[in-house]
Amino acid sequence: MKSALFPGTFDPPSFGHLDIIKKACQFCDQLIIGIAHKPGKKEVFSVEERKEMLQLITSPFPNVEIENFHGLAVDFAKKKNALLLIRGLRAFSDFEVEFQMALANRRISGLETLFLMADEHHTHISSSLIREIAYFQGPLSDFVPPEIESLIRKKYKGKGVA
Ligand code: COA
């Protein structure tokens, strides 16, 4: 069975992440979504909340497994017998940092990274934008799947109103 790991912080997950998940599911027998703890990145949603949101939006895909991990993504990939890392590219500005990370990951583990191009309708999406729009009670329907919108709203209830 060919497994791949899609690591990310998913704080919160978005249509952009779902697009990459859908595409990756066509290439591998099993897609592991790894929720990372990134040192220095302040997380708004707990791991449990991110896991619940990812479970809701990936329920149509039987070959998806969701787990959180500490430490290096490549160590988690090896533990799960994943053969590849999956990352999405939205714009040229993503490339530089992703290229460096892919080279470092290959150097320390031998694992390759497969890049998937984001759908052009989703290149404007990022989790921090979603958090800001949610904070000010703005519309989220173009950014996150409807199944998780209410969970995001709940988190920001009463915030950002004058
Ligand atoms: N659609 C929408 N948004 C996307 C996206 C897509 N296709 N691809 C990336 N993003 C956004 C995310 O929403 C996030 O937005 P934000 O910064 O505004 O919150 C941003 O791009 C980056 O998110 P993410 O893809 O989760 O990457 P990250 O930089 O937070 O984390 C890890 C990358 C988790 C893969 C990496 O840090 C990791 O593996 N950490 C473990 C330690 C490790 O192995 N480090 C690497 C050593 S070489």
Short mmCIF file of N, CA, C and O and ligand atoms in Angstrom, two decimals, residues 6-12 14-20 34-39 41 69-75 87-90 94 98 100-102 104-105 108 116 118 122-131, ligand 1:
data_model
loop_
_atom_site.label_atom_id
_atom_site.label_comp_id
_atom_site.label_asym_id
_atom_site.label_seq_id
_atom_site.Cartn_x
_atom_site.Cartn_y
_atom_site.Cartn_z
N PHE A 6 0.68 14.25 4.39
CA PHE A 6 0.46 15.68 4.14
C PHE A 6 0.55 16.38 5.50
O PHE A 6 -0.40 16.36 6.27
N PRO A 7 1.72 16.95 5.81
CA PRO A 7 1.86 17.63 7.10
C PRO A 7 1.46 19.10 6.99
O PRO A 7 1.61 19.72 5.95
N GLY A 8 0.97 19.65 8.08
CA GLY A 8 0.61 21.06 8.09
C GLY A 8 0.10 21.44 9.47
O GLY A 8 -0.07 20.58 10.33
N THR A 9 -0.14 22.74 9.63
CA THR A 9 -0.67 23.15 10.94
C THR A 9 -2.21 23.20 10.93
O THR A 9 -2.83 23.04 11.96
N PHE A 10 -2.80 23.46 9.77
CA PHE A 10 -4.27 23.39 9.61
C PHE A 10 -5.01 24.18 10.69
O PHE A 10 -5.91 23.65 11.36
N ASP A 11 -4.63 25.44 10.86
CA ASP A 11 -5.15 26.25 11.98
C ASP A 11 -5.95 27.45 11.50
O ASP A 11 -5.49 28.59 11.67
N PRO A 12 -7.12 27.31 10.93
CA PRO A 12 -7.89 26.09 10.70
C PRO A 12 -7.67 25.56 9.27
O PRO A 12 -7.10 26.26 8.43
N SER A 14 -8.87 24.64 5.41
CA SER A 14 -9.59 25.52 4.49
C SER A 14 -9.93 24.78 3.20
O SER A 14 -9.51 23.63 3.00
N PHE A 15 -10.64 25.49 2.31
CA PHE A 15 -10.88 24.93 0.96
C PHE A 15 -9.55 24.64 0.27
O PHE A 15 -9.45 23.72 -0.53
N GLY A 16 -8.52 25.45 0.57
CA GLY A 16 -7.21 25.25 -0.05
C GLY A 16 -6.62 23.91 0.36
O GLY A 16 -6.12 23.15 -0.48
N HIS A 17 -6.69 23.60 1.66
CA HIS A 17 -6.17 22.31 2.13
C HIS A 17 -7.00 21.16 1.53
O HIS A 17 -6.45 20.15 1.11
N LEU A 18 -8.34 21.36 1.51
CA LEU A 18 -9.20 20.29 1.00
C LEU A 18 -8.88 19.99 -0.48
O LEU A 18 -8.89 18.82 -0.90
N ASP A 19 -8.59 21.03 -1.22
CA ASP A 19 -8.23 20.87 -2.63
C ASP A 19 -6.98 19.99 -2.77
O ASP A 19 -6.95 19.05 -3.59
N ILE A 20 -5.98 20.24 -1.95
CA ILE A 20 -4.75 19.44 -2.00
C ILE A 20 -5.04 18.00 -1.55
O ILE A 20 -4.55 17.03 -2.15
N GLY A 34 -1.05 14.89 8.76
CA GLY A 34 -0.31 15.03 10.02
C GLY A 34 -0.46 16.46 10.54
O GLY A 34 0.00 17.40 9.91
N ILE A 35 -1.10 16.58 11.69
CA ILE A 35 -1.26 17.92 12.29
C ILE A 35 -0.01 18.20 13.12
O ILE A 35 0.27 17.51 14.10
N ALA A 36 0.73 19.23 12.67
CA ALA A 36 2.03 19.51 13.30
C ALA A 36 1.92 20.56 14.40
O ALA A 36 1.03 21.42 14.37
N HIS A 37 2.82 20.48 15.35
CA HIS A 37 3.01 21.55 16.32
C HIS A 37 4.21 22.32 15.81
O HIS A 37 5.30 21.75 15.71
N LYS A 38 4.01 23.58 15.46
CA LYS A 38 5.13 24.32 14.91
C LYS A 38 5.67 25.27 15.97
O LYS A 38 4.96 26.19 16.39
N PRO A 39 6.92 25.07 16.43
CA PRO A 39 7.46 25.96 17.45
C PRO A 39 7.44 27.41 16.97
O PRO A 39 7.79 27.68 15.82
N LYS A 41 4.87 29.22 16.30
CA LYS A 41 3.62 29.60 15.64
C LYS A 41 2.50 29.48 16.66
O LYS A 41 2.25 28.39 17.18
N PHE A 69 1.23 15.05 15.38
CA PHE A 69 2.58 14.57 15.68
C PHE A 69 3.43 15.68 16.28
O PHE A 69 3.17 16.87 16.06
N HIS A 70 4.42 15.28 17.06
CA HIS A 70 5.44 16.20 17.57
C HIS A 70 6.72 15.87 16.84
O HIS A 70 6.94 14.73 16.45
N GLY A 71 7.59 16.84 16.69
CA GLY A 71 8.90 16.55 16.10
C GLY A 71 8.89 16.73 14.60
O GLY A 71 8.03 17.42 14.04
N LEU A 72 9.85 16.09 13.96
CA LEU A 72 10.03 16.28 12.52
C LEU A 72 8.97 15.52 11.72
O LEU A 72 8.64 14.37 12.04
N ALA A 73 8.52 16.17 10.65
CA ALA A 73 7.53 15.53 9.78
C ALA A 73 8.10 14.25 9.18
O ALA A 73 7.39 13.24 9.04
N VAL A 74 9.39 14.26 8.82
CA VAL A 74 9.97 13.06 8.18
C VAL A 74 10.03 11.88 9.15
O VAL A 74 9.88 10.72 8.74
N ASP A 75 10.25 12.16 10.45
CA ASP A 75 10.28 11.06 11.43
C ASP A 75 8.88 10.45 11.55
O ASP A 75 8.72 9.23 11.63
N ARG A 87 2.95 18.43 -0.40
CA ARG A 87 2.78 19.84 -0.05
C ARG A 87 2.08 20.54 -1.22
O ARG A 87 2.26 20.16 -2.39
N GLY A 88 1.30 21.57 -0.89
CA GLY A 88 0.62 22.34 -1.93
C GLY A 88 1.40 23.62 -2.21
O GLY A 88 2.04 24.18 -1.33
N LEU A 89 1.32 24.07 -3.46
CA LEU A 89 1.94 25.36 -3.83
C LEU A 89 0.85 26.28 -4.35
O LEU A 89 0.13 25.93 -5.29
N ARG A 90 0.71 27.44 -3.72
CA ARG A 90 -0.33 28.39 -4.14
C ARG A 90 0.21 29.42 -5.11
O ARG A 90 -0.47 29.86 -6.01
N ASP A 94 5.36 30.76 -2.38
CA ASP A 94 5.43 29.54 -1.55
C ASP A 94 6.67 28.72 -1.90
O ASP A 94 7.19 27.96 -1.08
N GLU A 98 9.26 26.26 0.42
CA GLU A 98 8.92 24.83 0.27
C GLU A 98 10.08 24.05 -0.34
O GLU A 98 10.36 22.91 0.03
N GLN A 100 13.27 24.77 -0.08
CA GLN A 100 14.30 24.61 0.94
C GLN A 100 13.91 23.50 1.92
O GLN A 100 14.73 22.66 2.31
N MET A 101 12.63 23.49 2.31
CA MET A 101 12.17 22.47 3.26
C MET A 101 12.24 21.07 2.63
O MET A 101 12.65 20.11 3.28
N ALA A 102 11.87 20.98 1.36
CA ALA A 102 11.91 19.67 0.68
C ALA A 102 13.35 19.15 0.58
O ALA A 102 13.61 17.96 0.80
N ALA A 104 15.86 19.96 2.60
CA ALA A 104 16.30 19.60 3.96
C ALA A 104 15.69 18.27 4.37
O ALA A 104 16.38 17.39 4.92
N ASN A 105 14.42 18.08 4.07
CA ASN A 105 13.76 16.82 4.43
C ASN A 105 14.40 15.63 3.70
O ASN A 105 14.59 14.56 4.27
N ILE A 108 17.86 14.86 5.27
CA ILE A 108 17.90 14.18 6.58
C ILE A 108 17.21 12.81 6.58
O ILE A 108 17.44 12.02 7.48
N LEU A 116 1.85 19.65 -5.20
CA LEU A 116 0.63 19.72 -6.00
C LEU A 116 0.24 21.19 -6.14
O LEU A 116 0.27 21.94 -5.15
N ALA A 118 -2.03 24.30 -6.29
CA ALA A 118 -3.35 24.66 -5.77
C ALA A 118 -4.27 25.08 -6.92
O ALA A 118 -3.80 25.63 -7.92
N HIS A 122 -8.26 28.99 -5.25
CA HIS A 122 -7.93 28.93 -3.82
C HIS A 122 -6.59 29.56 -3.46
O HIS A 122 -6.15 29.45 -2.33
N THR A 123 -5.97 30.21 -4.43
CA THR A 123 -4.61 30.69 -4.16
C THR A 123 -4.58 31.86 -3.18
O THR A 123 -3.53 32.18 -2.63
N HIS A 124 -5.72 32.50 -2.98
CA HIS A 124 -5.77 33.66 -2.06
C HIS A 124 -5.97 33.22 -0.60
O HIS A 124 -5.94 34.06 0.29
N ILE A 125 -6.18 31.93 -0.39
CA ILE A 125 -6.57 31.48 0.96
C ILE A 125 -5.35 31.20 1.83
O ILE A 125 -4.38 30.60 1.39
N SER A 126 -5.41 31.66 3.09
CA SER A 126 -4.43 31.22 4.08
C SER A 126 -5.14 31.17 5.43
O SER A 126 -6.15 31.85 5.64
N SER A 127 -4.62 30.36 6.33
CA SER A 127 -5.29 30.19 7.62
C SER A 127 -5.30 31.50 8.41
O SER A 127 -6.27 31.79 9.12
N SER A 128 -4.22 32.29 8.31
CA SER A 128 -4.21 33.54 9.10
C SER A 128 -5.26 34.54 8.59
O SER A 128 -5.88 35.24 9.38
N LEU A 129 -5.50 34.54 7.26
CA LEU A 129 -6.57 35.40 6.73
C LEU A 129 -7.93 34.95 7.26
O LEU A 129 -8.76 35.78 7.65
N ILE A 130 -8.11 33.65 7.29
CA ILE A 130 -9.39 33.10 7.79
C ILE A 130 -9.58 33.50 9.26
O ILE A 130 -10.66 33.94 9.66
N ARG A 131 -8.51 33.41 10.03
CA ARG A 131 -8.62 33.78 11.46
C ARG A 131 -8.98 35.26 11.60
O ARG A 131 -9.78 35.63 12.45
N1 COA B 1 -4.33 26.28 0.65
C1 COA B 1 -4.55 27.19 1.59
N2 COA B 1 -3.63 27.58 2.50
C2 COA B 1 -2.45 27.00 2.40
C3 COA B 1 -2.14 26.04 1.44
C4 COA B 1 -3.15 25.68 0.53
N3 COA B 1 -2.94 24.79 -0.43
N4 COA B 1 -0.87 25.67 1.60
C5 COA B 1 -0.39 26.37 2.62
N5 COA B 1 -1.34 27.18 3.10
C6 COA B 1 -1.20 28.17 4.15
C7 COA B 1 -1.69 27.75 5.48
O1 COA B 1 -3.05 28.08 5.61
C8 COA B 1 -0.80 28.54 6.41
O2 COA B 1 -1.30 29.84 6.53
P1 COA B 1 -0.89 30.81 7.75
O3 COA B 1 0.60 30.89 7.78
O4 COA B 1 -1.54 32.06 7.32
O5 COA B 1 -1.45 30.21 9.00
C9 COA B 1 0.51 28.61 5.64
O6 COA B 1 0.18 28.40 4.30
C10 COA B 1 1.50 27.57 6.03
O7 COA B 1 0.80 26.48 6.53
P2 COA B 1 1.21 24.98 6.50
O8 COA B 1 1.08 24.44 5.13
O9 COA B 1 0.44 24.32 7.55
O10 COA B 1 2.72 25.00 6.78
P3 COA B 1 3.47 25.48 8.05
O11 COA B 1 4.55 26.34 7.53
O12 COA B 1 2.61 26.01 9.11
O13 COA B 1 4.04 24.13 8.57
C11 COA B 1 5.01 22.00 8.36
C12 COA B 1 4.76 23.33 7.73
C13 COA B 1 4.02 21.69 9.43
C14 COA B 1 4.88 20.97 7.28
C15 COA B 1 6.41 22.01 8.87
O14 COA B 1 6.60 23.13 9.71
C16 COA B 1 6.74 20.75 9.60
O15 COA B 1 6.83 19.72 9.01
N6 COA B 1 6.94 20.89 10.91
C17 COA B 1 7.45 19.85 11.74
C18 COA B 1 8.93 20.08 11.95
C19 COA B 1 9.67 19.83 10.67
O16 COA B 1 9.74 18.74 10.19
N7 COA B 1 10.18 20.93 10.10
C20 COA B 1 10.85 20.90 8.81
C21 COA B 1 12.32 20.73 8.99
S1 COA B 1 13.11 20.68 7.41
#
